[in-house]
Coordinates of C-alpha atoms in Angstrom, one line a residue:
M1 CA -32.5 27.1 -44.6
K2 CA -30.0 29.7 -43.3
T3 CA -26.3 29.9 -44.1
A4 CA -24.0 30.9 -41.2
G5 CA -22.6 33.6 -43.3
I6 CA -19.4 34.2 -45.4
H7 CA -17.1 31.2 -45.6
H8 CA -14.4 32.9 -47.7
I9 CA -13.8 35.6 -50.3
T10 CA -11.5 35.1 -53.3
A11 CA -9.9 37.8 -55.3
I12 CA -7.4 38.4 -58.2
V13 CA -4.2 40.2 -57.5
G14 CA -0.9 41.1 -59.3
N15 CA 2.6 40.7 -57.9
I16 CA 2.6 37.9 -55.3
Q17 CA 5.2 39.4 -53.0
E18 CA 3.3 42.7 -52.8
N19 CA 0.3 40.6 -52.0
V20 CA 1.8 38.7 -49.1
D21 CA 3.5 41.8 -47.8
F22 CA 0.2 43.6 -47.5
Y23 CA -1.9 40.9 -46.0
A24 CA 0.5 39.0 -43.9
S25 CA 3.1 41.8 -42.9
I26 CA 0.8 44.9 -42.7
L27 CA -2.7 43.6 -42.0
G28 CA -1.2 40.8 -39.9
L29 CA -3.2 37.8 -41.2
R30 CA -1.8 34.3 -41.2
L31 CA -0.9 32.5 -44.5
V32 CA -2.8 29.3 -43.6
K33 CA -2.4 27.5 -46.9
K34 CA 0.0 27.7 -49.9
T35 CA -1.4 25.7 -52.8
I36 CA -2.5 26.1 -56.4
N37 CA -5.6 27.1 -58.3
F38 CA -7.0 23.8 -59.2
D39 CA -8.4 25.2 -62.4
D40 CA -5.1 26.8 -63.4
P41 CA -2.1 24.7 -61.8
G42 CA 0.4 27.4 -62.9
T43 CA -1.1 29.8 -60.5
Y44 CA -0.8 29.9 -56.7
H45 CA -4.0 29.9 -54.6
L46 CA -3.1 31.6 -51.2
Y47 CA -5.3 31.4 -48.2
F48 CA -5.0 33.9 -45.3
G49 CA -7.1 33.9 -42.1
D50 CA -7.0 33.5 -38.4
N51 CA -4.5 31.3 -36.6
N52 CA -6.7 28.2 -37.5
G53 CA -8.1 29.2 -41.0
S54 CA -11.6 29.4 -39.6
P55 CA -14.5 29.7 -41.9
G56 CA -15.5 33.4 -41.7
T57 CA -11.8 34.5 -41.7
I58 CA -10.5 33.3 -45.0
M59 CA -9.4 35.7 -47.7
T60 CA -7.9 33.9 -50.7
F61 CA -6.0 35.1 -53.7
F62 CA -5.1 34.1 -57.2
P63 CA -1.8 36.1 -58.2
W64 CA -2.0 36.7 -61.9
Q65 CA 1.0 39.1 -62.4
N66 CA 0.4 39.8 -66.1
A67 CA -3.4 39.9 -66.0
K68 CA -5.2 43.2 -66.9
K69 CA -6.6 45.5 -64.3
G70 CA -10.3 44.9 -63.5
E71 CA -13.1 47.4 -63.5
I72 CA -15.4 47.7 -60.5
G73 CA -19.0 47.5 -61.3
A74 CA -22.2 45.3 -61.3
G75 CA -21.8 41.6 -60.7
Q76 CA -19.0 42.2 -58.2
V77 CA -18.2 42.4 -54.4
G78 CA -17.6 46.2 -54.0
T79 CA -15.8 46.2 -50.6
I80 CA -14.5 43.6 -48.2
T81 CA -14.9 44.6 -44.6
F82 CA -12.8 43.1 -41.9
A83 CA -13.6 43.1 -38.1
I84 CA -11.1 44.5 -35.6
P85 CA -11.5 44.4 -31.8
K86 CA -13.3 47.2 -30.0
G87 CA -10.8 49.9 -29.0
S88 CA -8.3 49.1 -31.7
K89 CA -9.2 51.7 -34.3
A90 CA -6.5 54.1 -33.2
F91 CA -3.8 51.4 -33.6
W92 CA -5.0 50.6 -37.1
Q93 CA -5.0 54.3 -38.1
D94 CA -1.5 54.7 -36.8
R95 CA -0.4 51.4 -38.6
L96 CA -1.9 52.4 -42.0
V97 CA -0.1 55.7 -41.7
K98 CA 3.2 54.1 -40.8
Y99 CA 2.9 51.9 -43.9
N100 CA 1.9 54.8 -46.2
V101 CA -1.5 53.3 -46.8
S102 CA -4.1 56.2 -47.5
Y103 CA -7.3 55.8 -45.8
R104 CA -10.5 57.7 -45.2
T105 CA -13.1 57.4 -42.4
T106 CA -16.6 56.5 -43.5
S107 CA -19.9 55.5 -41.8
R108 CA -22.8 53.2 -42.6
F109 CA -25.5 51.9 -40.3
D110 CA -24.1 53.8 -37.3
Q111 CA -20.7 52.0 -37.8
T112 CA -17.4 53.8 -38.5
Y113 CA -15.1 52.3 -41.1
L114 CA -11.5 52.8 -42.1
S115 CA -11.6 52.6 -45.9
F116 CA -8.5 51.9 -48.1
E117 CA -7.2 50.0 -51.0
D118 CA -4.7 47.2 -51.1
P119 CA -1.7 47.5 -53.6
H120 CA -3.7 46.0 -56.5
G121 CA -7.0 48.1 -56.0
L122 CA -9.1 45.8 -53.9
Q123 CA -11.5 48.0 -51.8
L124 CA -11.1 47.2 -48.1
E125 CA -12.5 48.4 -44.7
L126 CA -11.8 47.8 -41.1
T127 CA -14.6 48.3 -38.5
E128 CA -14.6 47.6 -34.7
M129 CA -16.9 44.8 -33.7
E130 CA -17.9 43.3 -30.3
S131 CA -17.2 39.6 -30.6
S132 CA -16.5 36.6 -28.3
I133 CA -14.0 35.4 -30.9
K134 CA -10.5 36.6 -30.2
S135 CA -7.4 36.3 -32.5
T136 CA -4.5 34.3 -31.2
W137 CA -2.2 35.2 -34.1
T138 CA 0.7 37.8 -33.7
F139 CA 3.1 38.9 -36.5
N140 CA 5.1 41.9 -37.4
G141 CA 3.9 44.2 -34.7
V142 CA 0.2 43.2 -34.7
Q143 CA -0.5 41.8 -31.3
A144 CA -3.4 39.5 -30.8
D145 CA -5.6 42.0 -28.9
K146 CA -5.4 44.3 -31.9
A147 CA -5.5 41.7 -34.7
I148 CA -8.1 41.3 -37.3
I149 CA -10.7 38.9 -36.0
G150 CA -12.2 37.8 -39.5
F151 CA -14.7 39.2 -41.9
A152 CA -17.3 41.7 -40.6
G153 CA -19.0 41.5 -44.1
A154 CA -19.1 42.7 -47.7
T155 CA -20.8 45.1 -49.9
L156 CA -22.3 43.8 -53.2
L157 CA -22.8 45.6 -56.5
S158 CA -25.7 44.1 -58.5
A159 CA -27.1 44.4 -62.0
A160 CA -30.5 43.5 -60.5
Y161 CA -30.3 44.5 -56.8
S162 CA -34.0 43.7 -56.0
E163 CA -33.3 40.1 -57.2
T164 CA -30.1 39.9 -55.2
N165 CA -31.9 41.2 -52.1
K166 CA -34.5 38.5 -52.6
L167 CA -32.0 35.7 -53.0
L168 CA -30.1 36.7 -49.9
E169 CA -33.3 36.9 -47.7
D170 CA -35.5 34.2 -49.2
G171 CA -32.8 31.9 -50.5
L172 CA -29.8 32.0 -48.4
G173 CA -31.7 32.9 -45.1
F174 CA -30.2 36.3 -44.3
T175 CA -32.4 38.7 -42.3
Y176 CA -33.1 42.1 -43.6
V177 CA -32.4 44.6 -40.9
G178 CA -32.6 48.1 -42.4
K179 CA -31.7 50.7 -45.0
D180 CA -29.1 53.5 -44.9
G181 CA -28.9 55.7 -47.8
E182 CA -28.5 53.6 -50.9
F183 CA -27.7 50.4 -49.0
L184 CA -29.8 47.5 -47.6
R185 CA -28.3 45.4 -44.9
F186 CA -28.8 41.8 -44.4
V187 CA -27.4 39.7 -41.5
S188 CA -26.9 36.1 -40.7
E189 CA -26.7 34.4 -37.3
A190 CA -22.9 33.8 -37.2
E191 CA -20.5 36.1 -35.3
L192 CA -18.1 36.6 -38.2
G193 CA -18.8 37.2 -41.8
N194 CA -22.5 37.9 -41.0
T195 CA -23.2 41.2 -42.8
I196 CA -24.0 41.8 -46.4
D197 CA -24.9 45.4 -47.6
V198 CA -26.4 45.6 -51.1
W199 CA -26.1 48.9 -53.0
Q200 CA -29.6 49.8 -54.3
V201 CA -28.4 51.1 -57.6
D202 CA -28.1 49.1 -60.9
A203 CA -24.4 49.6 -61.2
A204 CA -22.6 49.7 -64.7
P205 CA -21.1 46.4 -65.7
G206 CA -17.7 45.6 -64.2
S207 CA -15.0 43.5 -65.6
I208 CA -12.9 40.7 -64.0
G209 CA -9.2 41.3 -63.6
V210 CA -6.4 42.3 -61.1
G211 CA -7.9 44.2 -58.1
M212 CA -11.4 42.5 -58.2
V213 CA -13.2 39.8 -56.2
H214 CA -13.6 36.6 -58.1
H215 CA -16.3 35.2 -55.9
I216 CA -17.8 35.2 -52.5
A217 CA -18.5 31.9 -50.6
F218 CA -21.1 31.1 -48.1
R219 CA -21.1 28.5 -45.5
A220 CA -22.6 25.0 -45.5
K221 CA -22.0 23.0 -42.2
D222 CA -21.2 19.7 -44.1
D223 CA -21.5 17.8 -47.4
A224 CA -25.1 16.7 -46.7
E225 CA -26.3 20.2 -46.1
Q226 CA -24.5 21.4 -49.2
L227 CA -26.4 19.0 -51.3
V228 CA -29.6 20.3 -49.8
W229 CA -28.4 23.9 -50.7
K230 CA -27.7 22.7 -54.3
K231 CA -31.4 21.5 -54.7
E232 CA -32.7 24.6 -53.0
M233 CA -30.8 26.9 -55.4
E234 CA -31.8 24.9 -58.4
H235 CA -35.4 25.1 -57.3
L236 CA -35.0 28.9 -57.2
G237 CA -33.7 28.8 -60.8
M238 CA -30.0 28.9 -60.2
R239 CA -27.7 27.0 -62.7
V240 CA -25.5 25.2 -60.0
T241 CA -22.3 23.5 -60.7
P242 CA -21.7 19.8 -59.6
V243 CA -19.8 19.5 -56.3
Q244 CA -16.2 20.2 -56.7
S245 CA -13.5 19.2 -54.2
R246 CA -11.2 22.0 -53.3
N247 CA -9.3 19.7 -50.8
Y248 CA -10.0 21.9 -47.8
F249 CA -13.7 22.1 -48.5
N250 CA -16.2 21.1 -51.2
A251 CA -17.7 23.8 -53.4
I252 CA -20.8 24.5 -55.6
Y253 CA -21.0 27.6 -57.7
F254 CA -23.8 29.7 -59.3
R255 CA -24.2 33.1 -60.8
E256 CA -27.0 35.0 -59.0
P257 CA -29.4 37.2 -61.0
G258 CA -27.4 40.3 -60.4
G259 CA -24.2 38.8 -62.0
L260 CA -22.2 37.9 -58.9
L261 CA -20.5 34.5 -58.6
F262 CA -21.7 32.9 -55.4
E263 CA -20.2 29.8 -54.0
I264 CA -21.5 27.5 -51.1
A265 CA -18.5 25.8 -49.4
T266 CA -18.5 23.2 -46.6
D267 CA -16.8 24.0 -43.3
P268 CA -15.0 20.7 -43.2
P269 CA -12.4 19.2 -43.7
G270 CA -10.5 22.4 -43.0
F271 CA -6.8 23.2 -43.4
T272 CA -5.1 20.7 -41.0
H273 CA -5.9 17.6 -42.7
D274 CA -2.8 17.6 -44.8
E275 CA -0.5 19.6 -42.5
S276 CA -0.3 20.5 -38.8
Q277 CA -1.8 23.7 -37.4
L278 CA 1.8 24.8 -36.3
T279 CA 3.2 24.5 -39.8
M280 CA 0.3 25.6 -42.1
G281 CA 1.3 28.0 -44.9
T282 CA 5.1 27.0 -44.9
K283 CA 5.1 24.4 -47.7
L284 CA 3.4 24.1 -51.1
M285 CA 0.6 21.7 -50.5
L286 CA -0.9 19.9 -53.5
A287 CA -4.0 17.7 -53.8
D288 CA -3.3 14.0 -54.4
W289 CA -4.1 14.2 -58.0
F290 CA -1.5 17.0 -58.5
E291 CA 1.4 15.3 -56.6
P292 CA 2.9 13.3 -59.5
K293 CA 3.4 16.7 -61.2
R294 CA 4.9 18.4 -58.2
E295 CA 8.3 19.1 -59.7
Q296 CA 6.8 20.6 -62.9
I297 CA 4.3 22.7 -60.9
E298 CA 7.1 24.1 -58.5
K299 CA 9.3 25.2 -61.4
Q300 CA 6.8 27.4 -62.9
L301 CA 5.6 29.1 -59.6
P302 CA 7.5 32.3 -58.5
S303 CA 9.1 32.4 -55.1
F304 CA 8.0 34.6 -52.3
H305 CA 8.6 35.1 -48.6
I306 CA 6.5 35.9 -45.5
R307 CA 8.6 38.6 -43.9
E308 CA 8.6 41.3 -41.3
I309 CA 8.8 44.7 -43.0

């Protein structure tokens, strides 16, 4: 079996207005869903992505304003890499400078990256990528021909990197393509979210908190394939959760041998089954089982605005 690649990445952040200003107003992503953390209904779960909320473009956040700062280390996604169109690097360099976002230029596997942090410490990169997929979303000065396309990939920090390498290749169906310094690269067959780099160092343990990735999710094409993935991961010795409805996809979770929390999420039903594509992200959407508590939930959630800055 082979996963198509990354479905979404979920991170913990602090102040919610700072979060939406950075990802919507500066990076130009679309807020495609405003909902709650099903495991913690007093917390938002915000989904950003392309104009349609396509798998491979979805960055999601739990804003925990008073949570402690996390520590980067083993068992975590080290860096999230976004893909930008060929020829757009200069635009993004100018834009980062305009918004006082410090960046540095790095390279890996003959690719150039603009590396920087978000306001809460998440490690991000932008890299140019040739893709037939084009953005159609425009906001706050980011035109569609310069806009982030989706994920290019992610780097993983593992407490048992050889086991993580093995799971990616033999379990999830990524293909090993080479080594550059202390990184091994694995790729999938998808156009977006198709690259995983694993640091070949047993990193010191990290701690979850603000500025850290909570989990990384890989794609299953439907519910039937997800159940096959569940059996396959259990056969490989993973302790896999039961299938859990996340309203916009179904999810299973397991912690891989290097300590990272992996999810396998279904592509369907997507983000338009409970609101139109045109209005996505404008209203607090609740799963049916939370609807009777809407008034109570809305009272405890802070307000925020998607705005041009």
